[in-house]
Coordinates of C-alpha atoms in Angstrom, one line a residue:
Chain A
M1 CA -20.8 2.5 -19.9
V2 CA -18.7 3.6 -17.0
P3 CA -18.4 1.9 -13.7
P4 CA -20.9 3.2 -11.1
M5 CA -19.9 6.3 -9.3
A6 CA -20.9 7.2 -5.9
D7 CA -24.1 9.1 -6.9
T8 CA -25.4 6.4 -9.1
P9 CA -26.4 3.5 -6.9
K10 CA -26.4 0.2 -8.6
K11 CA -29.0 -2.5 -8.1
T12 CA -27.0 -5.5 -9.4
L13 CA -23.5 -6.6 -9.0
G14 CA -22.1 -3.5 -7.7
L15 CA -19.7 -1.6 -5.6
E16 CA -22.4 0.5 -3.8
T17 CA -24.0 -2.4 -1.8
V18 CA -20.8 -3.8 -0.6
E19 CA -20.8 -3.7 3.1
P20 CA -17.5 -4.8 4.6
A21 CA -16.5 -5.6 8.0
V22 CA -19.4 -4.3 9.8
T23 CA -22.9 -5.5 10.3
P24 CA -25.5 -3.5 11.9
P25 CA -26.7 -5.0 15.1
T26 CA -30.3 -5.2 14.1
D27 CA -32.8 -8.0 14.2
V28 CA -31.1 -9.8 17.1
E29 CA -33.1 -10.2 20.2
P30 CA -31.6 -8.2 23.1
A31 CA -30.1 -10.1 26.0
I32 CA -32.5 -12.0 28.1
E33 CA -35.3 -9.6 28.9
K34 CA -37.9 -10.5 31.5
K35 CA -41.2 -10.7 29.5
P36 CA -43.7 -10.5 32.4
V37 CA -46.7 -12.4 31.5
S38 CA -50.0 -10.5 31.5
P39 CA -52.2 -12.4 33.8
G40 CA -55.1 -14.2 32.0
T41 CA -53.6 -14.4 28.7
S42 CA -51.7 -17.7 28.5
R43 CA -52.7 -19.2 31.8
K44 CA -55.8 -19.2 33.7
R45 CA -54.2 -18.8 37.2
E46 CA -52.5 -15.8 38.1
I47 CA -48.6 -15.8 37.6
P48 CA -46.5 -13.4 39.6
Q49 CA -44.8 -11.1 37.2
G50 CA -41.2 -11.6 36.2
L51 CA -40.9 -15.1 37.4
W52 CA -41.6 -16.8 34.1
T53 CA -40.3 -16.4 30.7
K54 CA -42.0 -17.7 27.5
C55 CA -39.7 -19.6 25.1
P56 CA -40.0 -17.8 21.6
E57 CA -39.2 -21.1 20.0
C58 CA -41.6 -23.6 21.7
G59 CA -43.9 -21.3 23.5
E60 CA -43.5 -23.1 26.7
M61 CA -43.5 -21.1 30.0
I62 CA -40.1 -21.5 31.9
F63 CA -39.6 -20.7 35.5
D64 CA -37.0 -18.1 35.5
K65 CA -34.9 -19.9 38.1
E66 CA -34.9 -23.0 36.0
L67 CA -33.9 -21.0 32.9
E68 CA -30.9 -19.5 34.8
E69 CA -29.8 -22.8 36.2
N70 CA -30.1 -24.3 32.7
L71 CA -27.6 -21.5 31.4
K72 CA -30.5 -19.7 29.6
V73 CA -31.3 -22.7 27.5
C74 CA -34.9 -23.7 27.2
P75 CA -35.4 -27.1 29.1
H76 CA -38.1 -28.1 26.6
C77 CA -36.7 -27.4 23.3
T78 CA -33.1 -26.2 24.0
H79 CA -33.5 -22.9 22.4
H80 CA -30.5 -20.9 23.3
F81 CA -31.5 -17.5 24.9
P82 CA -29.0 -14.7 24.6
T83 CA -26.8 -14.4 27.6
T84 CA -24.0 -12.4 29.1
A85 CA -20.3 -12.6 29.2
W86 CA -20.2 -13.0 33.0
D87 CA -22.8 -15.8 32.8
R88 CA -20.6 -17.6 30.3
I89 CA -17.5 -17.3 32.3
N90 CA -19.2 -18.5 35.4
A91 CA -20.5 -21.5 33.5
L92 CA -17.3 -22.4 32.0
T93 CA -14.6 -21.8 34.6
E94 CA -14.1 -23.6 38.0
P95 CA -15.5 -21.5 41.0
E96 CA -13.3 -18.7 42.0
S97 CA -10.7 -19.6 39.4
F98 CA -11.2 -16.7 37.1
Q99 CA -8.8 -13.7 37.3
E100 CA -9.8 -10.8 35.2
T101 CA -7.3 -9.0 33.2
E102 CA -7.4 -5.4 31.9
A103 CA -10.6 -4.9 33.8
D104 CA -10.6 -1.2 33.7
M105 CA -9.6 -0.5 30.1
I106 CA -12.1 1.8 28.4
S107 CA -12.7 3.1 24.9
V108 CA -12.0 6.8 23.9
D109 CA -13.8 8.7 21.2
T110 CA -10.7 9.5 19.1
L111 CA -12.4 10.6 16.0
E112 CA -14.9 12.6 18.0
F113 CA -17.6 10.7 16.0
T114 CA -20.9 12.4 15.8
G115 CA -23.5 11.0 13.5
T116 CA -27.1 10.9 14.5
A117 CA -25.8 10.1 18.0
A118 CA -22.4 10.9 19.5
Y119 CA -20.1 7.9 20.3
A120 CA -19.2 9.2 23.6
D121 CA -23.0 9.2 24.6
K122 CA -23.4 5.8 23.2
L123 CA -20.5 4.5 25.3
E124 CA -21.8 6.0 28.5
K125 CA -25.3 4.4 27.8
H126 CA -24.0 1.0 27.3
K127 CA -21.7 1.1 30.3
E128 CA -24.8 2.0 32.4
K129 CA -27.0 -0.6 30.7
T130 CA -24.7 -3.6 30.9
G131 CA -22.4 -2.7 33.9
L132 CA -19.6 -3.5 31.5
K133 CA -16.7 -1.3 30.4
D134 CA -16.6 -2.6 26.9
A135 CA -17.7 -5.7 24.8
V136 CA -15.2 -8.1 26.0
I137 CA -14.1 -9.6 29.2
T138 CA -10.6 -11.4 29.5
G139 CA -8.8 -13.2 32.0
I140 CA -7.2 -16.4 33.2
G141 CA -9.3 -19.2 34.6
R142 CA -9.4 -22.9 35.2
M143 CA -11.4 -25.4 33.1
G144 CA -11.1 -28.9 34.7
D145 CA -7.3 -29.3 35.0
H146 CA -6.5 -26.8 32.5
E147 CA -5.5 -23.3 33.2
V148 CA -6.7 -21.3 30.0
A149 CA -6.6 -17.7 28.7
L150 CA -10.1 -16.7 28.1
G151 CA -11.8 -13.8 26.2
V152 CA -15.6 -13.6 26.3
M153 CA -17.5 -11.1 24.1
D154 CA -20.8 -9.6 25.3
F155 CA -23.3 -8.7 22.5
N156 CA -25.2 -6.4 24.9
F157 CA -22.4 -3.9 24.7
L158 CA -22.8 -1.9 21.5
G159 CA -23.7 -5.1 19.5
G160 CA -20.3 -6.7 20.6
S161 CA -18.6 -4.5 18.2
M162 CA -14.8 -4.4 18.1
G163 CA -13.1 -1.2 18.6
S164 CA -9.6 -0.6 20.1
V165 CA -10.5 -1.9 23.5
V166 CA -11.8 -5.3 22.3
G167 CA -9.0 -5.6 20.0
E168 CA -6.4 -4.6 22.6
K169 CA -7.8 -7.0 25.3
I170 CA -8.0 -9.9 23.0
T171 CA -4.5 -9.2 21.8
R172 CA -3.2 -8.9 25.4
I173 CA -4.9 -12.2 26.5
I174 CA -3.4 -14.0 23.6
E175 CA 0.0 -12.7 24.3
L176 CA -0.3 -13.5 27.9
A177 CA -1.3 -17.1 26.7
T178 CA 1.8 -17.2 24.5
E179 CA 4.1 -16.0 27.4
R180 CA 2.7 -18.3 30.0
R181 CA 2.3 -21.3 27.4
L182 CA -1.5 -21.5 27.9
P183 CA -4.3 -22.5 25.6
A184 CA -6.4 -19.7 24.5
I185 CA -10.1 -19.6 24.1
V186 CA -12.3 -16.7 22.7
I187 CA -16.1 -16.9 22.8
S188 CA -17.3 -14.4 20.2
S189 CA -20.5 -12.6 19.8
S190 CA -20.3 -9.5 17.5
G191 CA -21.9 -7.5 14.9
G192 CA -18.3 -6.7 13.5
A193 CA -15.9 -3.8 13.7
R194 CA -17.1 -0.6 15.5
M195 CA -17.7 2.1 13.1
Y196 CA -17.4 4.8 15.6
E197 CA -13.6 4.1 15.7
G198 CA -13.1 4.1 11.9
M199 CA -9.8 2.5 10.8
F200 CA -8.6 1.9 14.3
S201 CA -11.2 -0.7 14.3
L202 CA -10.3 -2.3 11.2
M203 CA -6.7 -2.5 12.4
Q204 CA -7.8 -4.6 15.3
L205 CA -8.5 -7.4 12.8
A206 CA -4.7 -7.5 11.8
K207 CA -3.5 -6.9 15.4
T208 CA -5.5 -9.8 16.9
S209 CA -4.7 -12.1 14.0
A210 CA -0.9 -11.3 14.4
A211 CA -1.2 -12.3 18.1
I212 CA -2.8 -15.6 17.2
A213 CA 0.0 -16.2 14.6
Y214 CA 2.6 -16.0 17.2
H215 CA 0.6 -18.1 19.8
G216 CA 0.1 -20.8 17.2
R217 CA 3.8 -20.7 16.2
Q218 CA 4.6 -21.8 19.8
G219 CA 2.5 -24.9 19.4
L220 CA -0.3 -23.7 21.7
P221 CA -3.9 -24.4 21.0
Y222 CA -6.4 -21.8 20.4
L223 CA -10.1 -22.5 20.4
S224 CA -12.8 -20.2 18.8
V225 CA -16.4 -20.5 20.1
L226 CA -19.0 -18.7 18.0
T227 CA -22.2 -17.7 19.4
H228 CA -25.4 -15.9 18.1
P229 CA -24.5 -13.8 16.2
T230 CA -20.9 -13.7 15.1
T231 CA -20.2 -11.7 11.9
A232 CA -18.2 -9.4 9.8
G233 CA -14.9 -8.1 11.2
V234 CA -14.7 -10.5 14.1
M235 CA -15.4 -13.5 11.8
A236 CA -12.8 -12.1 9.4
S237 CA -10.1 -12.3 12.2
Y238 CA -9.8 -14.3 15.5
A239 CA -13.1 -16.0 15.4
S240 CA -12.0 -17.9 12.2
L241 CA -8.5 -18.8 13.2
G242 CA -9.2 -21.4 15.8
D243 CA -7.4 -24.8 15.8
L244 CA -11.0 -25.8 16.7
I245 CA -14.0 -23.7 15.8
I246 CA -17.1 -24.6 17.8
S247 CA -20.5 -23.0 17.6
E248 CA -23.6 -22.9 19.8
P249 CA -26.7 -24.3 17.9
K250 CA -28.5 -22.0 15.4
A251 CA -26.1 -19.2 16.0
M252 CA -26.1 -16.8 12.9
I253 CA -22.6 -16.8 11.6
G254 CA -21.3 -14.9 8.6
F255 CA -19.1 -12.3 6.9
A256 CA -21.6 -9.9 5.1
G257 CA -25.0 -9.2 6.5
P258 CA -27.9 -11.2 4.8
R259 CA -29.6 -8.1 3.8
V260 CA -26.4 -6.8 2.0
I261 CA -26.1 -10.0 0.2
K262 CA -29.7 -10.0 -0.9
D263 CA -29.4 -6.5 -2.1
T264 CA -26.2 -7.1 -3.9
T265 CA -27.0 -10.4 -5.6
Q266 CA -30.7 -9.7 -6.0
S267 CA -31.4 -13.3 -5.3
E268 CA -33.0 -15.4 -2.6
L269 CA -30.9 -16.7 0.1
P270 CA -30.8 -20.5 0.7
E271 CA -32.7 -22.1 3.6
G272 CA -30.9 -21.8 6.9
F273 CA -28.2 -19.6 5.3
Q274 CA -25.5 -18.4 7.7
T275 CA -26.6 -20.5 10.6
A276 CA -24.1 -22.8 12.6
E277 CA -25.7 -25.8 10.9
F278 CA -25.3 -24.3 7.4
L279 CA -21.6 -23.8 8.2
M280 CA -21.1 -27.3 9.6
E281 CA -22.8 -28.9 6.5
R282 CA -20.3 -27.0 4.3
G283 CA -17.3 -28.1 6.4
L284 CA -16.5 -24.8 7.9
I285 CA -16.6 -25.5 11.6
D286 CA -15.7 -28.5 13.8
S287 CA -18.8 -29.0 16.0
I288 CA -22.0 -27.6 17.3
I289 CA -22.3 -27.9 21.1
D290 CA -25.2 -27.0 23.4
R291 CA -24.3 -24.2 25.9
T292 CA -25.2 -26.8 28.7
E293 CA -22.4 -29.2 27.3
M294 CA -19.9 -26.5 26.4
K295 CA -17.7 -26.7 29.5
A296 CA -17.4 -30.5 29.5
R297 CA -16.7 -30.7 25.7
I298 CA -14.1 -27.9 25.6
T299 CA -12.4 -29.6 28.7
E300 CA -12.3 -32.7 26.8
Y301 CA -10.9 -31.0 23.7
L302 CA -8.3 -29.5 25.9
D303 CA -7.4 -33.0 27.4
Y304 CA -6.4 -33.9 23.8
L305 CA -4.8 -30.7 22.6
C306 CA -2.8 -30.1 25.7
L307 CA -1.5 -33.6 26.1
N308 CA 2.0 -32.9 25.0
L309 CA 1.9 -29.2 26.3
K310 CA 1.7 -30.4 29.8
K311 CA 4.6 -32.7 29.5
G312 CA 6.6 -30.0 27.7
Chain B
M1 CA -15.3 11.3 -23.3
K2 CA -13.8 12.5 -20.2
H3 CA -15.7 11.8 -17.0
L4 CA -16.4 14.9 -15.0
L5 CA -17.1 15.2 -11.3
D6 CA -19.4 17.9 -10.1
F7 CA -16.6 19.8 -8.2
E8 CA -14.4 19.9 -11.3
K9 CA -16.6 22.2 -13.1
P10 CA -15.2 25.6 -12.1
Y11 CA -12.0 24.9 -14.0
I12 CA -13.4 22.8 -16.6
D13 CA -15.3 25.7 -18.2
L14 CA -11.9 27.7 -18.2
Q15 CA -10.2 24.6 -19.8
R16 CA -12.9 24.5 -22.6
R17 CA -12.3 28.1 -23.4
L18 CA -8.6 27.4 -23.5
E19 CA -9.2 24.6 -26.1
E20 CA -11.4 26.7 -28.1
L21 CA -8.7 29.4 -28.2
R22 CA -6.2 26.8 -29.1
E23 CA -8.2 25.2 -31.8
Q24 CA -8.5 28.5 -33.8
P25 CA -7.2 27.8 -37.3
E26 CA -3.5 28.5 -37.4
E27 CA -2.9 31.7 -39.4
T28 CA 0.4 33.3 -40.2
D29 CA -0.6 36.4 -38.6
V30 CA -1.8 35.3 -35.1
P31 CA -2.5 38.4 -33.2
L32 CA -0.4 38.5 -30.1
D33 CA -3.2 39.0 -27.7
I34 CA -4.5 35.5 -28.3
G35 CA -1.1 34.1 -27.1
D36 CA -1.5 36.3 -24.0
E37 CA -4.9 35.2 -23.4
I38 CA -3.9 31.6 -23.6
R39 CA -1.1 32.1 -21.2
Q40 CA -3.4 33.9 -18.8
L41 CA -5.9 31.3 -18.9
E42 CA -3.4 28.7 -18.3
E43 CA -2.2 30.3 -15.1
K44 CA -5.8 30.8 -14.0
I45 CA -6.6 27.2 -14.6
E46 CA -3.5 26.1 -12.7
A47 CA -4.4 28.6 -9.8
K48 CA -7.9 27.3 -9.9
K49 CA -6.9 23.6 -9.7
R50 CA -4.5 24.3 -6.9
E51 CA -7.0 25.9 -4.8
L52 CA -9.7 23.2 -5.6
Y53 CA -7.5 20.2 -5.0
S54 CA -5.9 21.4 -1.8
N55 CA -9.2 21.8 -0.1
L56 CA -11.1 18.7 -1.2
S57 CA -13.6 17.2 1.2
A58 CA -13.5 13.6 2.2
W59 CA -16.4 12.8 -0.1
Q60 CA -14.8 14.6 -3.0
R61 CA -11.7 12.5 -2.5
V62 CA -13.9 9.3 -2.4
Q63 CA -15.2 10.3 -5.8
L64 CA -11.7 10.7 -7.1
A65 CA -10.8 7.3 -5.6
R66 CA -13.7 5.8 -7.6
H67 CA -12.9 7.7 -10.7
P68 CA -13.5 5.5 -13.8
Q69 CA -10.5 6.8 -15.4
R70 CA -8.2 6.3 -12.4
P71 CA -5.3 4.0 -13.0
Y72 CA -6.0 0.5 -11.7
S73 CA -3.8 -2.2 -10.6
L74 CA -3.0 -3.5 -13.9
D75 CA -2.2 0.1 -15.1
Y76 CA 0.5 0.3 -12.4
I77 CA 1.7 -3.2 -13.0
N78 CA 2.3 -2.3 -16.6
K79 CA 3.7 1.2 -16.0
T80 CA 5.4 1.2 -12.5
F81 CA 6.5 -2.3 -12.9
S82 CA 7.8 -4.0 -16.1
G83 CA 7.9 -7.6 -17.5
F84 CA 4.8 -8.8 -15.6
S85 CA 4.3 -12.5 -15.8
E86 CA 0.9 -13.4 -14.4
L87 CA 0.1 -16.4 -12.3
H88 CA -3.1 -18.0 -11.9
G89 CA -5.4 -19.8 -9.5
D90 CA -5.7 -20.9 -5.8
R91 CA -5.0 -24.6 -6.7
L92 CA -8.3 -25.4 -5.0
F93 CA -11.2 -24.1 -6.8
H94 CA -10.9 -21.2 -9.3
D95 CA -9.0 -18.4 -10.7
D96 CA -10.5 -15.3 -9.3
H97 CA -9.9 -12.5 -11.7
A98 CA -10.7 -9.7 -9.2
I99 CA -7.3 -10.4 -7.9
V100 CA -4.2 -10.4 -10.3
A101 CA -0.8 -11.7 -9.2
G102 CA 2.6 -12.5 -10.7
F103 CA 6.2 -12.0 -11.1
A104 CA 7.4 -8.4 -12.2
M105 CA 10.3 -6.2 -12.2
L106 CA 10.4 -3.1 -10.1
G107 CA 13.3 -1.0 -11.5
E108 CA 16.1 -3.6 -11.4
R109 CA 14.5 -5.7 -8.8
R110 CA 12.5 -9.0 -9.1
V111 CA 9.4 -8.8 -6.9
M112 CA 6.0 -10.5 -6.6
V113 CA 3.0 -8.1 -7.1
V114 CA -0.5 -8.7 -6.0
G115 CA -3.4 -6.4 -6.6
T116 CA -7.3 -6.2 -6.7
Q117 CA -8.5 -5.3 -10.2
K118 CA -11.5 -3.4 -11.3
G119 CA -12.8 -3.4 -14.9
R120 CA -13.1 -0.4 -17.2
D121 CA -16.1 -1.6 -19.1
T122 CA -19.2 -3.8 -18.3
K123 CA -17.5 -6.9 -20.0
E124 CA -14.4 -6.5 -17.9
N125 CA -16.3 -5.6 -14.8
I126 CA -18.2 -8.9 -15.0
K127 CA -14.8 -10.7 -15.5
R128 CA -13.3 -8.8 -12.6
N129 CA -16.5 -8.8 -10.5
F130 CA -16.0 -5.0 -9.9
G131 CA -12.8 -5.7 -8.1
C132 CA -14.7 -7.5 -5.4
A133 CA -12.8 -10.8 -4.7
H134 CA -14.3 -14.1 -3.6
P135 CA -12.5 -16.5 -1.2
E136 CA -10.5 -18.0 -3.9
G137 CA -9.0 -14.6 -4.8
Y138 CA -7.6 -14.2 -1.3
R139 CA -6.4 -17.9 -1.4
K140 CA -4.7 -17.2 -4.7
A141 CA -3.1 -14.1 -3.3
L142 CA -1.9 -16.2 -0.2
R143 CA -0.5 -19.1 -2.3
I144 CA 1.5 -16.7 -4.4
M145 CA 2.7 -14.6 -1.6
G146 CA 3.7 -17.7 0.2
M147 CA 5.7 -18.8 -2.8
A148 CA 7.3 -15.4 -2.9
N149 CA 8.2 -15.7 0.7
R150 CA 9.8 -19.1 0.3
F151 CA 12.0 -17.9 -2.6
G152 CA 12.9 -14.5 -1.0
L153 CA 11.0 -12.1 -3.4
P154 CA 9.6 -8.9 -1.9
I155 CA 6.0 -8.6 -2.1
V156 CA 4.0 -5.4 -3.2
C157 CA 0.3 -5.5 -2.8
L158 CA -1.9 -3.0 -4.7
I159 CA -5.3 -2.4 -3.1
D160 CA -8.4 -1.0 -5.0
T161 CA -11.6 -2.7 -3.9
A162 CA -14.9 -1.7 -2.5
G163 CA -14.7 -4.7 -0.4
A164 CA -14.8 -8.5 -0.5
Y165 CA -17.7 -9.7 -2.4
P166 CA -20.9 -10.1 -0.3
G167 CA -22.5 -13.1 -1.9
V168 CA -23.9 -16.6 -1.1
A169 CA -21.1 -18.4 -2.8
A170 CA -18.5 -16.2 -1.0
E171 CA -20.1 -17.1 2.4
E172 CA -20.3 -20.8 1.4
R173 CA -16.6 -21.0 0.8
H174 CA -15.9 -19.0 3.8
I175 CA -14.8 -15.5 2.8
A176 CA -14.4 -14.5 6.4
K177 CA -11.7 -17.3 7.0
A178 CA -9.9 -16.6 3.8
I179 CA -9.3 -13.0 4.9
A180 CA -8.5 -14.0 8.5
I181 CA -6.0 -16.6 7.3
N182 CA -4.2 -13.9 5.1
L183 CA -4.0 -11.5 8.1
R184 CA -2.4 -14.1 10.1
E185 CA 0.0 -15.7 7.6
M186 CA 1.1 -12.2 6.1
T187 CA 2.2 -11.4 9.7
L188 CA 4.8 -14.1 9.4
F189 CA 6.2 -13.8 5.9
S190 CA 9.9 -12.8 6.3
V191 CA 10.3 -11.0 3.0
P192 CA 9.9 -7.3 2.7
M193 CA 6.2 -6.4 2.3
I194 CA 4.7 -3.1 1.0
S195 CA 1.1 -2.4 0.4
V196 CA -0.4 0.6 -1.4
V197 CA -4.0 1.8 -1.3
I198 CA -4.3 3.0 -5.0
G199 CA -7.9 3.8 -5.0
E200 CA -10.6 2.3 -2.8
G201 CA -9.5 0.5 0.5
G202 CA -12.7 -1.2 1.3
S203 CA -12.5 -2.7 4.9
G204 CA -11.6 -6.3 5.4
G205 CA -11.4 -7.0 1.7
A206 CA -8.6 -4.4 1.4
L207 CA -6.8 -5.5 4.5
G208 CA -6.9 -9.1 3.3
I209 CA -3.9 -8.2 1.1
G210 CA -2.9 -5.2 3.2
V211 CA -0.7 -6.5 6.1
S212 CA 2.7 -5.1 5.4
D213 CA 6.0 -3.6 6.7
R214 CA 4.9 -0.2 5.0
T215 CA 1.4 0.9 4.1
L216 CA 1.4 3.5 1.5
I217 CA -1.7 5.3 0.3
L218 CA -2.2 7.6 -2.7
E219 CA -3.2 11.2 -1.9
N220 CA -6.9 10.8 -3.1
A221 CA -7.4 7.2 -2.2
Y222 CA -9.5 6.2 0.9
Y223 CA -9.1 3.4 3.4
S224 CA -12.2 2.7 5.6
V225 CA -13.7 0.2 8.0
I226 CA -16.9 0.5 6.0
S227 CA -18.1 2.3 3.0
P228 CA -19.4 5.8 3.5
E229 CA -22.7 4.7 2.1
G230 CA -22.9 1.7 4.4
C231 CA -22.0 3.7 7.5
A232 CA -24.6 6.4 6.4
A233 CA -27.3 3.6 6.1
I234 CA -26.6 2.4 9.5
L235 CA -26.0 5.4 11.5
W236 CA -27.9 8.1 9.6
K237 CA -30.5 5.6 8.4
D238 CA -30.0 7.2 4.9
R239 CA -27.4 6.3 2.3
A240 CA -27.6 9.9 1.0
A241 CA -25.8 11.0 4.3
A242 CA -22.6 9.4 2.8
P243 CA -20.6 12.7 2.6
Q244 CA -21.2 13.2 6.4
A245 CA -20.2 9.6 7.1
A246 CA -17.0 10.0 4.9
E247 CA -16.1 13.0 6.9
A248 CA -16.8 11.5 10.3
L249 CA -14.9 8.2 9.5
K250 CA -11.6 10.0 8.8
I251 CA -10.8 8.0 5.7
T252 CA -8.7 10.2 3.5
A253 CA -5.0 9.7 3.1
N254 CA -4.1 12.8 5.1
D255 CA -6.4 12.0 7.9
L256 CA -5.1 8.5 8.2
H257 CA -1.5 9.7 8.1
E258 CA -2.2 12.0 10.9
L259 CA -3.6 9.2 13.0
N260 CA -0.6 7.1 12.3
L261 CA -2.7 4.5 10.6
V262 CA -0.7 4.7 7.3
D263 CA 3.0 5.0 6.9
E264 CA 3.2 7.3 3.8
V265 CA 1.0 9.4 1.5
V266 CA 2.1 9.4 -2.2
P267 CA 1.3 12.5 -3.9
E268 CA -0.9 12.5 -7.0
P269 CA -0.5 14.7 -10.1
L270 CA -2.6 17.9 -9.9
G271 CA -6.2 17.0 -10.4
G272 CA -5.7 13.4 -9.5
A273 CA -4.2 10.3 -10.7
H274 CA -6.4 9.9 -13.7
N275 CA -5.0 13.1 -15.2
D276 CA -1.6 11.5 -15.9
H277 CA -1.2 7.8 -15.5
N278 CA 2.5 8.0 -16.4
A279 CA 3.4 10.6 -13.9
M280 CA 1.5 8.7 -11.2
A281 CA 3.2 5.6 -12.1
D282 CA 6.6 7.1 -11.9
T283 CA 5.9 8.7 -8.5
L284 CA 4.7 5.3 -7.2
R285 CA 7.9 3.5 -8.5
D286 CA 10.0 6.1 -6.7
A287 CA 8.2 5.6 -3.5
L288 CA 8.3 1.8 -3.6
L289 CA 11.9 1.6 -4.4
R290 CA 12.8 4.0 -1.7
N291 CA 10.7 2.0 0.8
L292 CA 12.1 -1.3 -0.5
N293 CA 15.6 -0.1 -0.1
E294 CA 15.1 0.9 3.4
L295 CA 13.4 -2.4 4.3
E296 CA 16.1 -4.4 2.8
Q297 CA 18.6 -2.9 5.1
I298 CA 16.8 -4.4 8.0
D299 CA 17.5 -7.8 9.3
P300 CA 14.6 -10.1 8.6
E301 CA 13.9 -11.0 12.1
I302 CA 13.9 -7.3 13.2
R303 CA 11.7 -6.5 10.3
L304 CA 9.2 -9.1 11.5
Q305 CA 9.3 -7.8 15.0
E306 CA 8.7 -4.2 13.7
R307 CA 5.8 -5.3 11.5
Y308 CA 4.2 -7.0 14.6
A309 CA 4.8 -3.7 16.6
K310 CA 3.3 -1.6 13.9
Y311 CA 0.0 -3.3 14.0
R312 CA 0.4 -3.8 17.8
R313 CA 0.4 0.1 18.1
H314 CA -2.9 0.6 16.3
G315 CA -5.6 1.5 18.8
K316 CA -6.6 4.2 21.3
Y317 CA -7.9 3.5 24.7
I318 CA -7.5 4.4 28.3
E319 CA -5.9 1.8 30.5
G320 CA -8.1 2.8 33.4

């Protein structure tokens, strides 16, 4: 028997089903979408449209203002709704303290990628949809007494995929942290490397990891925060390199997509596979922290990790 | 039996005829015109091959990169290198046979060689897990490269994998972190480092032993962020669109060289590396020695800066 060739797909242990640093951004709920309640279904009295959201976990109706104030965490069951990069930045940093860096950097369609849809069109569509220029926001802000270099990914922009812009912005903010002797924090949310930029995307794994290598060598702390979902190329680079690795509850975290693993191994996946809780049980992350506690806990971590940094 | 690819047929028919002619019983009075015919056929085959192999599509090259008779890492380790002395295990969990590593001589030089290893038959493929490493493979590679770094041995990594293994155990032992740590640490090793994509360069699983001062790629190898089939399944919703995906992703050696994503393309014998293992091994040795000579001229601190700068340059964007 010869090893499988391209035109003979294999069902078992095989090459054909290997899906590397990219995971399709499927089966992930879109960022918080107002689900107007149709009058008369769940409640007797009439509810004004758009003011309430039903929690998909516990089924409770949540007043939108309350949900926003609670950082899009269900006040009844602590289900974490998807959120945006800007909401995270506002929740984590002291008011008015965040100074964005590389705010205008945008992606280019170097490969002139046209599949079923052109990359250039996709970019435009997502810019319009999200109001963002790409899938990460970077900058310097303050958390408690600590000045921090911060990178926050946004899953709503092309599934948080990492192409040249994400890689470059993360690299620059880490380099800035090294230069200014600041702790760095990256909050990840990503389906992996951005296919439309081919090998340029894969090389962002090496580039960002290299920047972190030199940041760490200067004795500076780097914290990685994983949110739903963080997978593939981003997990195989900066998201896994934190001195501390923290996750939001129930976030899906992994390298290969669950469907790929199932297809490749032809076996059932264990209960809770690739959740934050699964990773913590196996000793792969430091802690699971509710979004509502995130700022306080990270600030506390920094109090320890930056103890000698300040004196220096 | 020789494994044939569809696009090789045009000259294979000629090749068969040539063999038939040659196999005619040797007689004392061989008519002259047979000798002529043989020569003509040989020229025709050579011309056909040149035409064919200079115009290969991305997908045809992917097939050559996956050719079952293509030389694998251990073939190069035994032919390009000499005196291989294999080292085993990650010192934590297991010895992953999808990655081989050890001391070897490259010409007169002592080096450390690491490579992903595919199997040639079912039994060996089970042992090698089809060249798809688990976390312990990457950790073994890192341990051994770290040792090479401590004792000043240059490192050569041979890449031939469809990707890191997507399995439950791999996830449980944190394959993503194993790769990420390699990327970070390989940035900092002060010895000269060369990586060569010899067949398949499957995404993070390839890059996990790919960070280097010089990235070489064989003419018919490919290096991609995702397999053409995987990309086709996601963007075309159909794995059969892999040829289009292969084209769109720009994964061939020449495309990558034009985009400055690899440093050098190593030419293969006409018809692909599988046609002449020895010639391919010799060509690779020359390329490795030339690059190693150049790298050793550079001050280690500068070499590290240049390595950083090389990865730093990868990416296309508009500052805005």
